[in-house]
Amino acid sequence: MEIKPNTRILQAFGLEPEGLNVRKFGSGHINNTFLLEKKQDGSRYVLQKINVNVFKEPGIIAANQRMAANYLAANHPGYLFITPVPTVNGEELFVIDNEYWRMIPFIADSVTVDQADNPKQAFEAAKQFGRLASYLSGIDLKPFKASIPNFHNLTLRYSAFQDAIRTAKDDRKVAAEELIEEFLRYSDIAVTYEQLKTNPEFRDHLMHHDTKINNVLLNKDTYEGICVCDLDTLMPGKIISDLGDMVRTYVCPVSEEERDFSQIVIRDEYYEALMQGYLAEIGGTLTKVEKEQLFFAGKFMIYMQGIRFLTDYLNGDVYYPIKYPAHNYDRAKNQLVLLQRLMEKETPLQAIINKCLHVSVTSEQ
Ligand code: GN1
Ligand code: MG
């Protein structure tokens, strides 16, 4: 069934359907997103229907964003943090028939890219996520709730993977046998995470948790970073989540959708650019333990995404939308290859991290 914002939804935000061009927008898997353009003056908005199967309490998203916005307005007044356009009744979310809709302004002169195609883009995007984390580093995390509980809890993702192996239908289990074995062979990544999780020096920070490059708005002419977007998973978490998802998605020339696995390679200069951008903003505030885990970040996120795709394949594709039956299998395989390419380069990549850490610390003195 095609989902479209109806008249009541548009009017709730003070818009009249006759005066609007509406089209589907973005490439996210989870929410339904539309770009609205007023015919009269060309002003644009992004309207989203929140997926309540994934975000079971959309009110938590709104509350987390509000607390972050208030803190940033008080402590970093010049910082651009996208906040929802309220409904005509002054609400952040419009609820109708158990559907949750929200609208945000479209930022003028901005573009997004789905793939980094030069290191500067990786640098700019990473800088934006680093700045967000750094500006929010003094905020009290206690009132924040998880918009998706245990979202990046690898221990639980790993046990969900094991459950899926046990309960999968035979045809899928047989088809995935080798891939399952390969992922199980890297289970030390989950063990390392489990050990780190309770280390007091491995702190919680307010993290974005979806640091793909298309969640950063870039200036359409200069490609300089403007701000981050898609703040649904802004919640307490670990540095390896945000840093790791950047490694997962900026460093390889092809995305998780690529089926020609020979194209999966690690581009060192992109790795360096993103580390530079991120650490320039936040490097100086990290603890020793956090600094020691910067290479692990990439392994952690790629492994977790790989087993999430494979779990979904084994469960019969209940989470990620698919275009063909083996889609989630191929995505998982893609992530396994990416993990292997990354691990092969541990020594040179760790050297890059050391260099960037040194620069970020020296420049703060
Ligand atoms: C989902 O919807 P989208 O594409 O922004 C997922 C992320 C994954 C990503 C993989 C809430 O994000 O965790 O990294 O797919 N978001 C959720 O493409 O599960
Ligand atoms: Mg998202």
PDB file of C-alpha atoms in Angstrom, residues 115-333:
ATOM      1  CA  GLN A 115      28.428   7.847  -0.939  1.00  0.00           C
ATOM      2  CA  ALA A 116      31.543   9.843  -0.108  1.00  0.00           C
ATOM      3  CA  ASP A 117      33.252  10.509  -3.424  1.00  0.00           C
ATOM      4  CA  ASN A 118      36.208  12.487  -2.183  1.00  0.00           C
ATOM      5  CA  PRO A 119      37.995  12.508   1.180  1.00  0.00           C
ATOM      6  CA  LYS A 120      36.901  16.070   1.897  1.00  0.00           C
ATOM      7  CA  GLN A 121      33.277  14.915   2.107  1.00  0.00           C
ATOM      8  CA  ALA A 122      34.286  12.263   4.638  1.00  0.00           C
ATOM      9  CA  PHE A 123      36.210  14.891   6.601  1.00  0.00           C
ATOM     10  CA  GLU A 124      33.318  17.372   6.583  1.00  0.00           C
ATOM     11  CA  ALA A 125      30.723  14.788   7.589  1.00  0.00           C
ATOM     12  CA  ALA A 126      32.864  13.365  10.387  1.00  0.00           C
ATOM     13  CA  LYS A 127      33.537  16.868  11.656  1.00  0.00           C
ATOM     14  CA  GLN A 128      29.811  17.503  11.922  1.00  0.00           C
ATOM     15  CA  PHE A 129      29.234  14.350  13.973  1.00  0.00           C
ATOM     16  CA  GLY A 130      32.303  15.113  16.093  1.00  0.00           C
ATOM     17  CA  ARG A 131      31.063  18.615  16.738  1.00  0.00           C
ATOM     18  CA  LEU A 132      27.614  17.401  17.775  1.00  0.00           C
ATOM     19  CA  ALA A 133      29.156  14.947  20.249  1.00  0.00           C
ATOM     20  CA  SER A 134      31.590  17.517  21.539  1.00  0.00           C
ATOM     21  CA  TYR A 135      28.978  20.267  22.009  1.00  0.00           C
ATOM     22  CA  LEU A 136      26.746  17.795  23.848  1.00  0.00           C
ATOM     23  CA  SER A 137      29.517  16.321  25.959  1.00  0.00           C
ATOM     24  CA  GLY A 138      28.523  18.285  29.087  1.00  0.00           C
ATOM     25  CA  ILE A 139      24.832  17.396  29.014  1.00  0.00           C
ATOM     26  CA  ASP A 140      23.267  15.371  31.822  1.00  0.00           C
ATOM     27  CA  LEU A 141      22.388  11.994  30.287  1.00  0.00           C
ATOM     28  CA  LYS A 142      20.060  10.857  33.067  1.00  0.00           C
ATOM     29  CA  PRO A 143      16.789  12.214  31.628  1.00  0.00           C
ATOM     30  CA  PHE A 144      17.457  10.692  28.196  1.00  0.00           C
ATOM     31  CA  LYS A 145      15.713   7.464  27.253  1.00  0.00           C
ATOM     32  CA  ALA A 146      16.519   5.040  24.461  1.00  0.00           C
ATOM     33  CA  SER A 147      14.294   5.612  21.423  1.00  0.00           C
ATOM     34  CA  ILE A 148      15.187   2.014  20.490  1.00  0.00           C
ATOM     35  CA  PRO A 149      16.232   0.068  23.590  1.00  0.00           C
ATOM     36  CA  ASN A 150      19.508  -1.852  23.161  1.00  0.00           C
ATOM     37  CA  PHE A 151      19.895  -0.501  19.630  1.00  0.00           C
ATOM     38  CA  HIS A 152      23.684  -0.956  19.477  1.00  0.00           C
ATOM     39  CA  ASN A 153      23.990  -3.532  22.231  1.00  0.00           C
ATOM     40  CA  LEU A 154      26.118  -6.058  20.368  1.00  0.00           C
ATOM     41  CA  THR A 155      25.679  -8.653  23.115  1.00  0.00           C
ATOM     42  CA  LEU A 156      21.935  -8.709  22.473  1.00  0.00           C
ATOM     43  CA  ARG A 157      22.339  -8.505  18.695  1.00  0.00           C
ATOM     44  CA  TYR A 158      24.627 -11.503  18.933  1.00  0.00           C
ATOM     45  CA  SER A 159      22.163 -13.496  20.980  1.00  0.00           C
ATOM     46  CA  ALA A 160      19.354 -12.534  18.560  1.00  0.00           C
ATOM     47  CA  PHE A 161      21.612 -13.917  15.808  1.00  0.00           C
ATOM     48  CA  GLN A 162      22.020 -17.167  17.733  1.00  0.00           C
ATOM     49  CA  ASP A 163      18.256 -17.399  18.293  1.00  0.00           C
ATOM     50  CA  ALA A 164      17.686 -16.848  14.580  1.00  0.00           C
ATOM     51  CA  ILE A 165      20.121 -19.631  13.704  1.00  0.00           C
ATOM     52  CA  ARG A 166      18.127 -21.959  15.958  1.00  0.00           C
ATOM     53  CA  THR A 167      14.688 -20.997  14.719  1.00  0.00           C
ATOM     54  CA  ALA A 168      15.294 -20.304  10.995  1.00  0.00           C
ATOM     55  CA  LYS A 169      13.436 -22.290   8.364  1.00  0.00           C
ATOM     56  CA  ASP A 170      15.591 -25.062   6.954  1.00  0.00           C
ATOM     57  CA  ASP A 171      15.987 -23.666   3.444  1.00  0.00           C
ATOM     58  CA  ARG A 172      17.378 -20.381   4.743  1.00  0.00           C
ATOM     59  CA  LYS A 173      19.590 -22.050   7.314  1.00  0.00           C
ATOM     60  CA  VAL A 174      21.084 -24.336   4.686  1.00  0.00           C
ATOM     61  CA  ALA A 175      21.582 -21.511   2.197  1.00  0.00           C
ATOM     62  CA  ALA A 176      23.341 -19.407   4.831  1.00  0.00           C
ATOM     63  CA  GLU A 177      25.376 -22.136   6.471  1.00  0.00           C
ATOM     64  CA  GLU A 178      28.804 -20.949   5.385  1.00  0.00           C
ATOM     65  CA  LEU A 179      28.060 -17.303   6.025  1.00  0.00           C
ATOM     66  CA  ILE A 180      26.783 -18.130   9.516  1.00  0.00           C
ATOM     67  CA  GLU A 181      30.021 -20.006  10.227  1.00  0.00           C
ATOM     68  CA  GLU A 182      32.103 -17.070   9.060  1.00  0.00           C
ATOM     69  CA  PHE A 183      30.276 -14.607  11.271  1.00  0.00           C
ATOM     70  CA  LEU A 184      30.541 -16.958  14.243  1.00  0.00           C
ATOM     71  CA  ARG A 185      34.288 -17.106  13.663  1.00  0.00           C
ATOM     72  CA  TYR A 186      34.523 -13.396  14.524  1.00  0.00           C
ATOM     73  CA  SER A 187      32.549 -13.687  17.772  1.00  0.00           C
ATOM     74  CA  ASP A 188      35.524 -12.261  19.688  1.00  0.00           C
ATOM     75  CA  ILE A 189      34.241  -8.852  18.524  1.00  0.00           C
ATOM     76  CA  ALA A 190      31.100  -9.394  20.621  1.00  0.00           C
ATOM     77  CA  VAL A 191      33.219 -10.614  23.532  1.00  0.00           C
ATOM     78  CA  THR A 192      35.417  -7.489  23.417  1.00  0.00           C
ATOM     79  CA  TYR A 193      32.311  -5.311  23.378  1.00  0.00           C
ATOM     80  CA  GLU A 194      30.875  -7.175  26.361  1.00  0.00           C
ATOM     81  CA  GLN A 195      34.067  -6.537  28.333  1.00  0.00           C
ATOM     82  CA  LEU A 196      34.243  -2.872  27.362  1.00  0.00           C
ATOM     83  CA  LYS A 197      30.619  -2.114  28.089  1.00  0.00           C
ATOM     84  CA  THR A 198      31.037  -2.055  31.839  1.00  0.00           C
ATOM     85  CA  ASN A 199      34.412  -0.300  31.935  1.00  0.00           C
ATOM     86  CA  PRO A 200      33.824   3.088  33.622  1.00  0.00           C
ATOM     87  CA  GLU A 201      36.365   4.690  31.304  1.00  0.00           C
ATOM     88  CA  PHE A 202      34.299   3.569  28.339  1.00  0.00           C
ATOM     89  CA  ARG A 203      31.681   6.190  28.934  1.00  0.00           C
ATOM     90  CA  ASP A 204      28.245   6.985  27.631  1.00  0.00           C
ATOM     91  CA  HIS A 205      27.926  10.019  25.403  1.00  0.00           C
ATOM     92  CA  LEU A 206      24.932  11.436  23.598  1.00  0.00           C
ATOM     93  CA  MET A 207      25.417   9.695  20.278  1.00  0.00           C
ATOM     94  CA  HIS A 208      23.642  10.033  16.938  1.00  0.00           C
ATOM     95  CA  HIS A 209      23.705   6.277  16.161  1.00  0.00           C
ATOM     96  CA  ASP A 210      23.171   6.625  12.399  1.00  0.00           C
ATOM     97  CA  THR A 211      26.181   8.510  11.071  1.00  0.00           C
ATOM     98  CA  LYS A 212      25.823   7.585   7.415  1.00  0.00           C
ATOM     99  CA  ILE A 213      27.054  10.308   5.124  1.00  0.00           C
ATOM    100  CA  ASN A 214      23.548  11.067   3.881  1.00  0.00           C
ATOM    101  CA  ASN A 215      22.645  12.115   7.414  1.00  0.00           C
ATOM    102  CA  VAL A 216      24.841  15.194   7.043  1.00  0.00           C
ATOM    103  CA  LEU A 217      23.710  18.232   5.091  1.00  0.00           C
ATOM    104  CA  LEU A 218      26.458  19.674   2.928  1.00  0.00           C
ATOM    105  CA  ASN A 219      26.520  23.018   1.168  1.00  0.00           C
ATOM    106  CA  LYS A 220      25.408  22.391  -2.408  1.00  0.00           C
ATOM    107  CA  ASP A 221      28.278  24.414  -3.913  1.00  0.00           C
ATOM    108  CA  THR A 222      31.225  24.011  -1.543  1.00  0.00           C
ATOM    109  CA  TYR A 223      30.357  20.633   0.010  1.00  0.00           C
ATOM    110  CA  GLU A 224      31.220  22.014   3.408  1.00  0.00           C
ATOM    111  CA  GLY A 225      29.267  20.484   6.282  1.00  0.00           C
ATOM    112  CA  ILE A 226      26.202  22.453   7.406  1.00  0.00           C
ATOM    113  CA  CYS A 227      24.652  20.244  10.105  1.00  0.00           C
ATOM    114  CA  VAL A 228      23.551  16.717  10.869  1.00  0.00           C
ATOM    115  CA  CYS A 229      20.022  15.396  10.370  1.00  0.00           C
ATOM    116  CA  ASP A 230      17.937  12.274  11.133  1.00  0.00           C
ATOM    117  CA  LEU A 231      18.084  12.604  14.898  1.00  0.00           C
ATOM    118  CA  ASP A 232      15.719   9.734  15.758  1.00  0.00           C
ATOM    119  CA  THR A 233      18.394   7.714  17.517  1.00  0.00           C
ATOM    120  CA  LEU A 234      20.045  10.568  19.401  1.00  0.00           C
ATOM    121  CA  MET A 235      20.451   8.852  22.773  1.00  0.00           C
ATOM    122  CA  PRO A 236      23.135   7.727  25.201  1.00  0.00           C
ATOM    123  CA  GLY A 237      25.651   5.324  23.661  1.00  0.00           C
ATOM    124  CA  LYS A 238      29.316   4.723  23.002  1.00  0.00           C
ATOM    125  CA  ILE A 239      31.846   6.565  20.818  1.00  0.00           C
ATOM    126  CA  ILE A 240      32.393   3.377  18.774  1.00  0.00           C
ATOM    127  CA  SER A 241      28.811   3.591  17.480  1.00  0.00           C
ATOM    128  CA  ASP A 242      29.169   6.919  15.717  1.00  0.00           C
ATOM    129  CA  LEU A 243      32.788   6.524  14.708  1.00  0.00           C
ATOM    130  CA  GLY A 244      32.254   2.928  13.623  1.00  0.00           C
ATOM    131  CA  ASP A 245      29.293   3.655  11.378  1.00  0.00           C
ATOM    132  CA  MET A 246      31.341   6.305   9.618  1.00  0.00           C
ATOM    133  CA  VAL A 247      34.099   3.786   9.008  1.00  0.00           C
ATOM    134  CA  ARG A 248      31.476   1.335   7.772  1.00  0.00           C
ATOM    135  CA  THR A 249      29.949   3.750   5.300  1.00  0.00           C
ATOM    136  CA  TYR A 250      32.547   6.365   4.222  1.00  0.00           C
ATOM    137  CA  VAL A 251      35.682   4.352   3.640  1.00  0.00           C
ATOM    138  CA  CYS A 252      34.465   1.858   1.049  1.00  0.00           C
ATOM    139  CA  PRO A 253      33.627   3.132  -2.467  1.00  0.00           C
ATOM    140  CA  VAL A 254      30.459   0.996  -2.600  1.00  0.00           C
ATOM    141  CA  SER A 255      27.583   0.604  -0.148  1.00  0.00           C
ATOM    142  CA  GLU A 256      26.082  -2.380   1.656  1.00  0.00           C
ATOM    143  CA  GLU A 257      23.894  -2.856  -1.444  1.00  0.00           C
ATOM    144  CA  GLU A 258      26.828  -3.794  -3.704  1.00  0.00           C
ATOM    145  CA  ARG A 259      26.851  -7.397  -4.919  1.00  0.00           C
ATOM    146  CA  ASP A 260      30.158  -7.263  -6.785  1.00  0.00           C
ATOM    147  CA  PHE A 261      32.253  -7.861  -3.677  1.00  0.00           C
ATOM    148  CA  SER A 262      35.515  -7.277  -5.552  1.00  0.00           C
ATOM    149  CA  GLN A 263      34.645  -3.583  -5.365  1.00  0.00           C
ATOM    150  CA  ILE A 264      34.789  -3.633  -1.571  1.00  0.00           C
ATOM    151  CA  VAL A 265      38.081  -2.018  -0.636  1.00  0.00           C
ATOM    152  CA  ILE A 266      39.356   0.244   2.143  1.00  0.00           C
ATOM    153  CA  ARG A 267      40.370   3.688   0.974  1.00  0.00           C
ATOM    154  CA  ASP A 268      43.044   4.769   3.428  1.00  0.00           C
ATOM    155  CA  GLU A 269      42.786   8.440   2.553  1.00  0.00           C
ATOM    156  CA  TYR A 270      39.060   8.444   3.401  1.00  0.00           C
ATOM    157  CA  TYR A 271      39.801   6.647   6.659  1.00  0.00           C
ATOM    158  CA  GLU A 272      42.346   9.296   7.511  1.00  0.00           C
ATOM    159  CA  ALA A 273      40.024  12.140   6.516  1.00  0.00           C
ATOM    160  CA  LEU A 274      37.207  10.920   8.712  1.00  0.00           C
ATOM    161  CA  MET A 275      39.475  10.273  11.693  1.00  0.00           C
ATOM    162  CA  GLN A 276      40.955  13.744  11.283  1.00  0.00           C
ATOM    163  CA  GLY A 277      37.537  15.378  11.082  1.00  0.00           C
ATOM    164  CA  TYR A 278      36.088  13.463  14.025  1.00  0.00           C
ATOM    165  CA  LEU A 279      39.084  13.668  16.328  1.00  0.00           C
ATOM    166  CA  ALA A 280      39.702  17.336  15.597  1.00  0.00           C
ATOM    167  CA  GLU A 281      36.369  17.961  17.307  1.00  0.00           C
ATOM    168  CA  ILE A 282      36.307  15.367  20.026  1.00  0.00           C
ATOM    169  CA  GLY A 283      39.739  13.714  20.272  1.00  0.00           C
ATOM    170  CA  GLY A 284      40.927  15.816  23.200  1.00  0.00           C
ATOM    171  CA  THR A 285      38.006  14.818  25.435  1.00  0.00           C
ATOM    172  CA  LEU A 286      38.315  11.041  25.048  1.00  0.00           C
ATOM    173  CA  THR A 287      39.560   8.771  27.827  1.00  0.00           C
ATOM    174  CA  LYS A 288      42.543   6.482  27.369  1.00  0.00           C
ATOM    175  CA  VAL A 289      40.269   3.452  26.996  1.00  0.00           C
ATOM    176  CA  GLU A 290      38.147   5.202  24.365  1.00  0.00           C
ATOM    177  CA  LYS A 291      41.254   6.197  22.403  1.00  0.00           C
ATOM    178  CA  GLU A 292      42.451   2.608  22.459  1.00  0.00           C
ATOM    179  CA  GLN A 293      39.216   1.436  20.839  1.00  0.00           C
ATOM    180  CA  LEU A 294      39.134   3.661  17.773  1.00  0.00           C
ATOM    181  CA  PHE A 295      40.171   0.921  15.376  1.00  0.00           C
ATOM    182  CA  PHE A 296      37.761  -1.470  17.086  1.00  0.00           C
ATOM    183  CA  ALA A 297      34.921   0.977  16.270  1.00  0.00           C
ATOM    184  CA  GLY A 298      34.889  -0.054  12.596  1.00  0.00           C
ATOM    185  CA  LYS A 299      34.998  -3.762  13.401  1.00  0.00           C
ATOM    186  CA  PHE A 300      32.202  -3.365  15.930  1.00  0.00           C
ATOM    187  CA  MET A 301      29.776  -1.574  13.622  1.00  0.00           C
ATOM    188  CA  ILE A 302      30.481  -3.622  10.504  1.00  0.00           C
ATOM    189  CA  TYR A 303      30.144  -6.862  12.443  1.00  0.00           C
ATOM    190  CA  MET A 304      26.938  -5.743  14.116  1.00  0.00           C
ATOM    191  CA  GLN A 305      25.387  -4.584  10.825  1.00  0.00           C
ATOM    192  CA  GLY A 306      26.434  -7.858   9.177  1.00  0.00           C
ATOM    193  CA  ILE A 307      24.757 -10.001  11.807  1.00  0.00           C
ATOM    194  CA  ARG A 308      21.685  -7.750  11.810  1.00  0.00           C
ATOM    195  CA  PHE A 309      21.241  -8.383   8.071  1.00  0.00           C
ATOM    196  CA  LEU A 310      21.919 -12.101   8.455  1.00  0.00           C
ATOM    197  CA  THR A 311      19.563 -12.370  11.436  1.00  0.00           C
ATOM    198  CA  ASP A 312      16.860 -10.716   9.352  1.00  0.00           C
ATOM    199  CA  TYR A 313      17.514 -13.117   6.471  1.00  0.00           C
ATOM    200  CA  LEU A 314      17.186 -16.075   8.849  1.00  0.00           C
ATOM    201  CA  ASN A 315      14.028 -14.591  10.377  1.00  0.00           C
ATOM    202  CA  GLY A 316      12.382 -14.273   6.961  1.00  0.00           C
ATOM    203  CA  ASP A 317      13.041 -10.553   6.274  1.00  0.00           C
ATOM    204  CA  VAL A 318      10.891  -9.017   8.964  1.00  0.00           C
ATOM    205  CA  TYR A 319      12.916  -5.805   9.526  1.00  0.00           C
ATOM    206  CA  TYR A 320      14.773  -4.522   6.477  1.00  0.00           C
ATOM    207  CA  PRO A 321      12.767  -3.979   3.290  1.00  0.00           C
ATOM    208  CA  ILE A 322      14.059  -6.266   0.512  1.00  0.00           C
ATOM    209  CA  LYS A 323      13.907  -6.156  -3.277  1.00  0.00           C
ATOM    210  CA  TYR A 324      14.610  -9.880  -3.886  1.00  0.00           C
ATOM    211  CA  PRO A 325      14.683 -12.989  -1.648  1.00  0.00           C
ATOM    212  CA  ALA A 326      18.425 -13.117  -0.953  1.00  0.00           C
ATOM    213  CA  HIS A 327      18.774  -9.352  -0.460  1.00  0.00           C
ATOM    214  CA  ASN A 328      19.555  -9.496   3.257  1.00  0.00           C
ATOM    215  CA  TYR A 329      21.899 -12.437   2.684  1.00  0.00           C
ATOM    216  CA  ASP A 330      23.846 -10.402   0.112  1.00  0.00           C
ATOM    217  CA  ARG A 331      23.970  -7.380   2.404  1.00  0.00           C
ATOM    218  CA  ALA A 332      25.353  -9.577   5.195  1.00  0.00           C
ATOM    219  CA  LYS A 333      27.950 -11.093   2.872  1.00  0.00           C
TER     220      LYS A 333
END
